[in-house]
Coordinates of C-alpha atoms and ligand atoms in Angstrom, one line a residue:
M1 CA -22.2 23.2 -9.0
S2 CA -24.5 20.6 -7.5
M3 CA -25.6 20.9 -3.9
A4 CA -23.8 17.6 -3.0
A5 CA -20.5 18.9 -4.5
E6 CA -20.8 22.2 -2.6
T7 CA -21.4 20.4 0.7
S8 CA -18.4 18.2 0.0
L9 CA -16.2 21.2 -0.8
A10 CA -17.3 23.1 2.3
R11 CA -16.8 20.2 4.7
S12 CA -14.0 20.2 7.2
L13 CA -11.9 18.2 9.5
D14 CA -15.0 17.8 11.8
A15 CA -16.3 15.2 9.4
I16 CA -13.4 12.9 10.3
P17 CA -14.7 10.3 12.8
A18 CA -13.1 10.3 16.3
S19 CA -12.0 6.7 15.9
V20 CA -9.9 7.7 12.9
R21 CA -8.3 10.5 14.9
E22 CA -7.6 8.1 17.7
G23 CA -5.9 5.7 15.4
R24 CA -8.4 2.9 16.0
P25 CA -9.2 0.5 13.1
G26 CA -12.6 0.7 11.6
V27 CA -14.7 1.0 8.5
W28 CA -15.6 4.3 6.9
L29 CA -18.5 4.1 4.5
N30 CA -18.2 6.8 1.9
P31 CA -21.2 9.2 2.3
D32 CA -20.5 10.7 -1.1
L33 CA -20.6 7.4 -3.0
R34 CA -22.2 7.9 -6.3
P35 CA -23.7 5.4 -8.8
A36 CA -21.2 4.6 -11.5
A37 CA -23.8 5.1 -14.2
E38 CA -24.3 8.7 -13.1
F39 CA -20.8 9.7 -12.1
V40 CA -18.5 7.9 -14.6
P41 CA -19.8 9.8 -17.6
T42 CA -18.8 13.1 -15.9
L43 CA -15.1 12.0 -15.5
A44 CA -12.2 13.4 -17.5
F45 CA -11.3 9.9 -18.4
S46 CA -13.3 7.4 -20.5
L47 CA -13.1 3.8 -21.4
A48 CA -11.3 4.9 -24.6
D49 CA -8.4 6.3 -22.5
V50 CA -8.0 3.0 -20.7
E51 CA -8.3 1.0 -23.9
A52 CA -5.6 3.2 -25.4
A53 CA -3.4 2.4 -22.4
E54 CA -4.1 -1.3 -22.8
A55 CA -3.2 -1.0 -26.5
R56 CA 0.1 0.7 -25.6
W57 CA 1.0 -2.1 -23.2
R58 CA 0.4 -4.6 -26.0
R59 CA 2.6 -2.6 -28.4
F60 CA 5.4 -3.1 -25.9
D61 CA 4.9 -6.8 -25.5
P62 CA 7.8 -7.7 -27.9
L63 CA 10.2 -5.3 -26.1
L64 CA 9.3 -6.5 -22.6
R65 CA 9.5 -10.1 -23.7
Y66 CA 13.0 -9.4 -25.1
L67 CA 14.2 -7.5 -22.1
F68 CA 12.9 -9.6 -19.2
D69 CA 13.5 -13.4 -18.9
D70 CA 10.4 -13.9 -16.7
L71 CA 8.0 -12.5 -19.3
E72 CA 7.1 -15.2 -21.7
T73 CA 4.2 -13.2 -23.2
G74 CA 5.5 -9.7 -22.6
R75 CA 2.4 -9.1 -20.4
I76 CA 3.1 -7.8 -16.9
D77 CA 0.2 -9.5 -15.1
S78 CA -0.3 -11.8 -12.1
V79 CA -2.5 -14.8 -11.6
L80 CA -6.0 -14.6 -10.0
M81 CA -5.6 -17.3 -7.3
P82 CA -8.4 -19.1 -5.6
L83 CA -8.1 -19.9 -1.9
A84 CA -9.0 -23.1 -0.2
D85 CA -12.2 -23.1 1.8
H86 CA -10.6 -23.1 5.2
V87 CA -8.4 -20.1 4.2
T88 CA -11.4 -18.3 2.8
R89 CA -13.4 -18.9 6.0
S90 CA -10.5 -17.5 8.1
I91 CA -10.6 -14.4 6.0
A92 CA -14.3 -13.8 5.3
G93 CA -16.0 -15.8 8.0
P94 CA -18.3 -18.8 7.6
K95 CA -20.8 -17.1 5.3
G96 CA -18.5 -14.5 3.7
G97 CA -18.3 -15.9 0.1
A98 CA -15.4 -16.9 -2.1
V99 CA -12.1 -15.1 -1.7
W100 CA -9.6 -14.8 -4.6
V101 CA -6.2 -13.2 -4.6
K102 CA -5.1 -10.9 -7.4
A103 CA -1.4 -11.8 -6.9
D104 CA 0.5 -8.6 -7.7
H105 CA 2.9 -9.4 -4.9
D106 CA 4.4 -11.7 -7.4
L107 CA 4.0 -9.5 -10.5
P108 CA 6.8 -10.3 -12.9
V109 CA 9.8 -7.9 -13.3
T110 CA 9.2 -5.9 -10.0
G111 CA 7.1 -8.0 -7.6
C112 CA 4.7 -5.2 -6.9
I113 CA 1.6 -3.4 -8.2
K114 CA 3.5 -0.2 -8.8
A115 CA 4.9 -1.7 -12.0
R116 CA 1.5 -1.3 -13.6
G117 CA 1.9 2.4 -13.3
G118 CA 5.6 3.0 -13.1
V119 CA 6.7 0.7 -15.9
Y120 CA 3.8 2.0 -18.0
E121 CA 4.8 5.7 -17.6
V122 CA 8.4 4.9 -18.6
L123 CA 7.1 3.2 -21.7
V124 CA 4.9 6.2 -22.6
H125 CA 8.0 8.4 -22.2
A126 CA 10.2 6.1 -24.3
E127 CA 7.6 5.8 -27.1
R128 CA 7.2 9.6 -27.2
L129 CA 11.0 10.3 -27.2
G130 CA 11.7 7.5 -29.7
L131 CA 9.1 8.8 -32.2
E132 CA 10.1 12.4 -31.7
K133 CA 13.8 11.7 -32.3
G134 CA 13.1 9.5 -35.3
L135 CA 14.5 6.5 -33.4
L136 CA 11.3 4.6 -33.7
R137 CA 8.6 4.5 -36.4
P138 CA 5.0 3.6 -35.6
E139 CA 5.2 0.5 -37.8
D140 CA 8.4 -0.8 -36.1
S141 CA 8.4 -3.6 -33.6
Y142 CA 9.0 -1.9 -30.3
A143 CA 11.8 -4.4 -29.6
R144 CA 13.7 -1.8 -31.7
L145 CA 13.9 0.2 -28.5
A146 CA 16.4 -2.3 -27.0
E147 CA 18.9 -1.6 -29.8
A148 CA 22.3 0.0 -28.9
E149 CA 21.6 3.2 -31.0
V150 CA 18.4 3.9 -29.1
R151 CA 19.9 3.1 -25.7
D152 CA 22.8 5.4 -26.4
A153 CA 20.4 8.2 -27.2
F154 CA 18.3 7.5 -24.1
A155 CA 21.5 7.6 -21.9
A156 CA 21.5 11.4 -22.2
H157 CA 18.0 11.5 -20.5
T158 CA 17.1 11.1 -16.9
V159 CA 13.9 9.6 -15.5
A160 CA 13.3 10.8 -12.0
V161 CA 10.7 9.8 -9.4
G162 CA 9.8 10.3 -5.7
S163 CA 8.9 7.1 -4.0
T164 CA 8.4 5.1 -0.8
G165 CA 10.4 2.4 -2.7
N166 CA 8.3 0.3 -4.9
L167 CA 7.4 2.9 -7.5
G168 CA 11.1 3.9 -7.6
F169 CA 12.0 0.3 -8.2
S170 CA 9.4 -0.2 -11.0
V171 CA 10.4 3.0 -12.7
G172 CA 14.1 2.3 -12.1
V173 CA 14.1 -1.2 -13.5
M174 CA 12.3 -0.2 -16.7
A175 CA 14.2 3.0 -17.3
R176 CA 17.6 1.4 -16.6
A177 CA 16.6 -1.5 -19.0
L178 CA 16.1 1.1 -21.7
G179 CA 19.4 2.9 -21.0
F180 CA 18.0 6.0 -19.2
S181 CA 19.7 7.6 -16.2
V182 CA 17.5 7.2 -13.1
E183 CA 17.2 9.3 -10.0
V184 CA 14.9 8.3 -7.1
H185 CA 14.0 10.6 -4.3
M186 CA 13.1 8.9 -1.1
S187 CA 12.5 9.8 2.5
H188 CA 15.3 9.2 5.0
D189 CA 13.3 6.5 6.8
A190 CA 12.3 4.5 3.7
K191 CA 13.5 0.9 3.8
A192 CA 17.3 0.6 3.5
W193 CA 17.0 -2.5 1.3
K194 CA 14.7 -0.7 -1.1
K195 CA 17.4 2.0 -1.5
Q196 CA 20.1 -0.5 -1.9
R197 CA 18.2 -2.4 -4.5
L198 CA 17.9 0.8 -6.5
R199 CA 21.6 1.5 -6.3
D200 CA 22.3 -2.1 -7.4
I201 CA 20.5 -1.4 -10.7
G202 CA 22.5 1.8 -11.2
A203 CA 20.0 4.3 -10.0
R204 CA 21.0 7.4 -8.0
V205 CA 19.1 7.6 -4.7
V206 CA 18.6 11.0 -3.1
E207 CA 17.5 10.9 0.5
H208 CA 15.4 13.5 2.1
Q209 CA 15.0 14.3 5.8
G210 CA 11.2 14.6 5.7
D211 CA 8.5 12.1 4.8
Y212 CA 7.5 10.7 1.4
G213 CA 5.5 13.7 0.5
S214 CA 8.4 16.1 1.0
A215 CA 10.7 13.8 -1.1
V216 CA 8.2 14.0 -3.9
A217 CA 7.8 17.8 -3.6
A218 CA 11.6 18.3 -3.6
A219 CA 12.1 16.0 -6.7
R220 CA 9.3 17.8 -8.5
S221 CA 10.9 21.2 -8.1
A222 CA 14.4 19.9 -8.9
F223 CA 13.1 18.6 -12.2
E224 CA 10.7 21.3 -13.1
D225 CA 12.8 23.0 -15.8
R226 CA 14.9 20.0 -16.9
A227 CA 14.4 19.5 -20.7
D228 CA 16.6 16.4 -20.5
A229 CA 14.6 14.7 -17.8
H230 CA 11.1 13.2 -17.2
F231 CA 9.7 13.3 -13.7
V232 CA 7.2 10.6 -12.8
D233 CA 4.8 12.4 -10.4
D234 CA 3.3 9.8 -8.0
E235 CA 0.7 12.4 -6.8
S236 CA -0.6 13.7 -10.1
S237 CA 0.5 11.7 -13.1
V238 CA -2.3 10.8 -15.6
D239 CA 0.0 8.2 -17.3
L240 CA 0.6 6.4 -14.0
F241 CA -3.1 6.4 -13.3
L242 CA -4.0 5.0 -16.7
G243 CA -1.3 2.3 -16.5
Y244 CA -2.9 1.1 -13.3
A245 CA -6.4 1.3 -14.8
A246 CA -5.5 -1.1 -17.6
A247 CA -5.2 -3.8 -14.9
A248 CA -9.0 -4.0 -15.0
F249 CA -8.8 -5.8 -18.4
D250 CA -6.5 -8.4 -16.9
L251 CA -8.9 -9.0 -14.0
R252 CA -12.0 -9.2 -16.3
R253 CA -10.3 -11.8 -18.5
Q254 CA -9.4 -13.9 -15.5
L255 CA -12.9 -13.6 -13.9
D256 CA -14.4 -14.7 -17.3
E257 CA -12.0 -17.6 -17.4
A258 CA -13.0 -18.6 -13.9
G259 CA -16.7 -18.3 -14.7
I260 CA -17.2 -15.6 -12.0
K261 CA -20.1 -13.3 -12.7
A262 CA -20.8 -10.1 -10.8
D263 CA -24.0 -8.0 -10.6
A264 CA -25.6 -5.7 -8.1
A265 CA -27.0 -8.7 -6.1
H266 CA -23.7 -10.6 -6.3
P267 CA -21.1 -7.9 -6.1
L268 CA -17.4 -8.2 -6.6
C269 CA -15.7 -6.7 -3.6
V270 CA -12.1 -5.6 -4.4
Y271 CA -9.8 -4.8 -1.5
L272 CA -7.0 -2.4 -2.5
P273 CA -4.1 -1.2 -0.2
C274 CA -3.9 2.6 -0.5
G275 CA -0.8 4.8 -0.1
V276 CA -1.0 8.0 -2.1
G277 CA -3.9 6.4 -4.0
G278 CA -2.6 6.1 -7.6
A279 CA -2.5 2.3 -7.8
P280 CA -5.9 1.6 -6.1
G281 CA -7.4 4.7 -7.7
G282 CA -6.4 3.7 -11.2
V283 CA -7.6 0.2 -10.7
T284 CA -10.9 1.6 -9.4
L285 CA -11.3 3.7 -12.5
G286 CA -10.7 0.7 -14.7
L287 CA -13.0 -1.6 -12.8
K288 CA -15.9 0.9 -12.6
L289 CA -15.6 1.5 -16.3
L290 CA -15.9 -2.2 -17.0
F291 CA -18.2 -3.4 -14.3
G292 CA -20.1 -0.4 -13.0
D293 CA -21.6 -0.9 -9.6
A294 CA -21.3 -4.7 -9.8
V295 CA -17.9 -4.0 -8.4
R296 CA -17.2 -2.4 -5.0
C297 CA -13.8 -0.9 -4.5
I298 CA -12.7 -0.9 -0.9
F299 CA -9.5 1.0 0.0
V300 CA -7.4 -0.2 2.9
E301 CA -5.0 2.1 4.9
P302 CA -2.9 1.8 8.0
V303 CA -4.4 3.5 11.1
A304 CA -1.5 5.9 11.3
S305 CA -1.8 6.9 7.6
P306 CA -5.4 7.0 6.4
C307 CA -4.7 9.8 4.0
M308 CA -7.5 9.0 1.5
L309 CA -10.1 8.5 4.2
V310 CA -9.1 11.9 5.7
Q311 CA -9.2 13.7 2.3
L312 CA -12.5 12.2 1.2
A313 CA -14.2 12.8 4.6
A314 CA -12.9 16.4 4.9
G315 CA -13.9 17.3 1.3
L316 CA -11.8 18.4 -1.6
S317 CA -11.5 22.2 -1.1
R318 CA -7.9 21.8 0.0
Q319 CA -5.4 19.0 0.6
V320 CA -5.6 17.7 4.1
D321 CA -3.0 15.5 5.7
V322 CA -3.0 13.0 8.5
Y323 CA -0.7 15.2 10.7
E324 CA -3.6 17.7 10.9
I325 CA -5.7 15.3 12.9
G326 CA -2.8 14.3 15.2
L327 CA -1.7 11.1 13.5
D328 CA 2.0 10.4 13.0
N329 CA 2.1 8.5 9.6
R330 CA 4.3 5.9 11.2
T331 CA 3.6 2.4 10.0
A332 CA 5.5 -0.7 9.2
A333 CA 3.5 -0.8 5.9
D334 CA 6.1 1.5 4.2
G335 CA 4.4 1.5 0.9
L336 CA 1.3 2.9 2.5
A337 CA 3.1 5.5 4.7
V338 CA 1.7 8.5 3.0
A339 CA 0.4 11.5 4.9
G340 CA -1.5 13.3 2.0
A341 CA -3.5 11.6 -0.7
S342 CA -3.3 12.4 -4.4
M343 CA -5.8 15.1 -5.2
L344 CA -6.1 13.8 -8.7
V345 CA -7.2 10.4 -7.4
A346 CA -9.5 11.8 -4.6
A347 CA -11.2 14.1 -7.1
T348 CA -11.5 11.5 -9.9
V349 CA -12.5 8.4 -8.2
G350 CA -13.4 9.6 -4.7
P351 CA -17.2 9.2 -5.3
L352 CA -16.6 5.7 -6.6
I353 CA -14.8 4.4 -3.5
E354 CA -17.2 2.3 -1.5
A355 CA -15.4 2.4 1.8
V356 CA -12.0 2.9 3.5
V357 CA -11.0 0.3 6.1
T358 CA -8.2 1.1 8.5
V359 CA -6.0 -1.6 9.9
T360 CA -3.3 -1.9 12.5
D361 CA 0.3 -2.9 11.9
A362 CA -0.2 -5.8 14.3
D363 CA -3.0 -7.1 12.1
L364 CA -0.8 -6.7 9.0
F365 CA 2.0 -8.7 10.5
A366 CA -0.5 -11.4 11.7
W367 CA -1.8 -11.7 8.1
V368 CA 1.7 -11.8 6.6
K369 CA 2.5 -14.8 8.9
R370 CA -0.9 -16.5 8.4
L371 CA -0.8 -16.3 4.6
W372 CA 2.8 -17.6 4.5
S373 CA 2.0 -20.6 6.6
D374 CA -1.0 -21.4 4.3
P375 CA -1.2 -21.0 1.3
G376 CA 2.4 -19.8 1.1
L377 CA 2.0 -16.2 0.0
R378 CA 5.2 -14.1 0.4
L379 CA 3.8 -10.7 1.3
E380 CA 5.2 -7.4 2.6
P381 CA 3.1 -5.8 5.3
S382 CA 1.4 -3.3 2.9
A383 CA 0.3 -6.1 0.7
A384 CA -1.5 -8.0 3.4
A385 CA -3.8 -5.0 4.1
G386 CA -6.7 -6.3 2.0
F387 CA -7.0 -9.5 4.0
A388 CA -7.4 -7.5 7.2
A389 CA -10.2 -5.6 5.7
V390 CA -12.6 -8.3 4.5
R391 CA -14.2 -9.2 7.8
P392 CA -14.6 -5.7 9.1
Y393 CA -16.2 -4.6 5.8
L394 CA -18.6 -7.5 5.8
D395 CA -19.5 -7.0 9.5
A396 CA -20.1 -3.2 8.9
T397 CA -22.2 -3.7 5.8
G398 CA -23.9 -7.1 6.2
T399 CA -22.8 -7.8 2.6
D400 CA -23.5 -11.4 1.5
Q401 CA -23.6 -13.2 -1.8
A402 CA -20.3 -11.5 -2.8
T403 CA -17.1 -12.6 -4.4
H404 CA -14.0 -11.0 -2.8
V405 CA -10.8 -10.2 -4.6
V406 CA -7.9 -9.2 -2.3
W407 CA -5.3 -7.4 -4.3
T408 CA -1.9 -8.3 -2.9
T409 CA 0.5 -5.6 -3.9
G410 CA 4.1 -6.5 -3.1
G411 CA 6.5 -8.9 -1.4
A412 CA 7.9 -11.6 -3.7
L413 CA 11.2 -9.8 -3.9
L414 CA 11.5 -9.1 -0.2
P415 CA 15.0 -10.1 1.0
E416 CA 14.9 -13.1 3.2
A417 CA 16.0 -11.3 6.3
E418 CA 13.3 -8.7 5.9
F419 CA 10.7 -11.4 5.4
Q420 CA 11.8 -13.3 8.4
A421 CA 11.7 -10.1 10.5
A422 CA 8.1 -9.5 9.3
L423 CA 7.2 -13.2 10.2
A424 CA 8.7 -12.8 13.6
R425 CA 6.3 -9.9 14.3
G426 CA 3.2 -11.8 13.2
Ligands
LIG501 C1 3.3 -2.8 -1.7 C2 2.5 -1.6 -2.0 N1 1.2 -1.7 -1.9 C3 0.4 -0.6 -2.1 C4 0.9 0.6 -2.5 C5 -0.1 1.7 -2.7 O1 0.0 2.4 -3.9 P1 -0.3 3.9 -4.0 O2 0.7 4.6 -3.3 O3 -0.3 4.2 -5.5 O4 -1.7 4.1 -3.4 C6 2.3 0.8 -2.6 C7 2.9 2.0 -2.9 O5 4.1 2.2 -3.0 C8 3.1 -0.4 -2.3 O6 4.4 -0.3 -2.3

């Protein structure tokens, strides 16, 4: 083991800054950041894995096009949206550089980034099961999976997941569309409308008294030995991770179309809201594979739930949660209300994460309101996190000559009353 890795393993809670323990917003620059060219080749995942995920997505285009009215091409992707100069200035300051929005808050089918992983994992499962049971042949159009014979066979199988809400919905919508039974385990205090939305699509919702992490753990053990079920593990699924990673191809295509170039002197700073870490971690893997260090991935977490920051600062010898440093994991950003980060993500892309910025709920609500008034983005609080992080990151690093991509991660399907309540707190 290298000396850097040993130091990282031996580190402890002492390495977590006082401001983080005190729940103050700030910027944590990763002391273990490694050059992509050096670290990426050591990873268990390669570009070929992410290309294979992308190829699988494309095999499913005909099926997704058939199943979902809002998918003309079959591609679950969002636009890359430029912002007007005055909006850019309010986000990045007068000299901050251009700000673009990767608009996954409006992602077709589910209105959130978690579709990239959750829908993908259901597709992996359906493909595997279909081929195994002779319901699908490799040469078939995958639209075949929408036929009654296949749906009837899938009805005997359950797809289960533990979720703060948006992963459950993404998995639920896709699995129900294919005829699977769906069971979603959620914490008691997860948003009521997110639970109802799942029941409305025919999913069984199981509520747990504890937090999101205990809901995931309970679901994992309930489904351990079930041959008739597939458990989507938000904390450690490789399929989820690769589904998210494939988003890098979408962004690269859109950057090319917009004529945006990135290199070490003109970096692309990508701001990613982080809950358990799967979505931002997968995207980071994909982006680092495609862009190397021309891209900087900045994770954003609520001050009460900075689980990835805490894990990376403390080192990887054991899982550390935010309760251990006196934080309560209570945030209005329900998608980010996660006490303990995914160890798969921390170990895989930890050294590729440039910084973690922590933000207050008050800031999130203020950004939800500001971005609704101009340019009219309908965001849930979690999805506004990236906007709150740009200025602090620039101030802390003195970065200039950068292009910023703020990844908005959910909100288009927020019920009107929920959205109005969020606006009222802004
Ligand atoms: C709206 C929103 N943004 C960001 C995230 C973060 O994703 P992850 O938990 O994979 O880090 C979530 C997770 O549910 C979410 O719902």
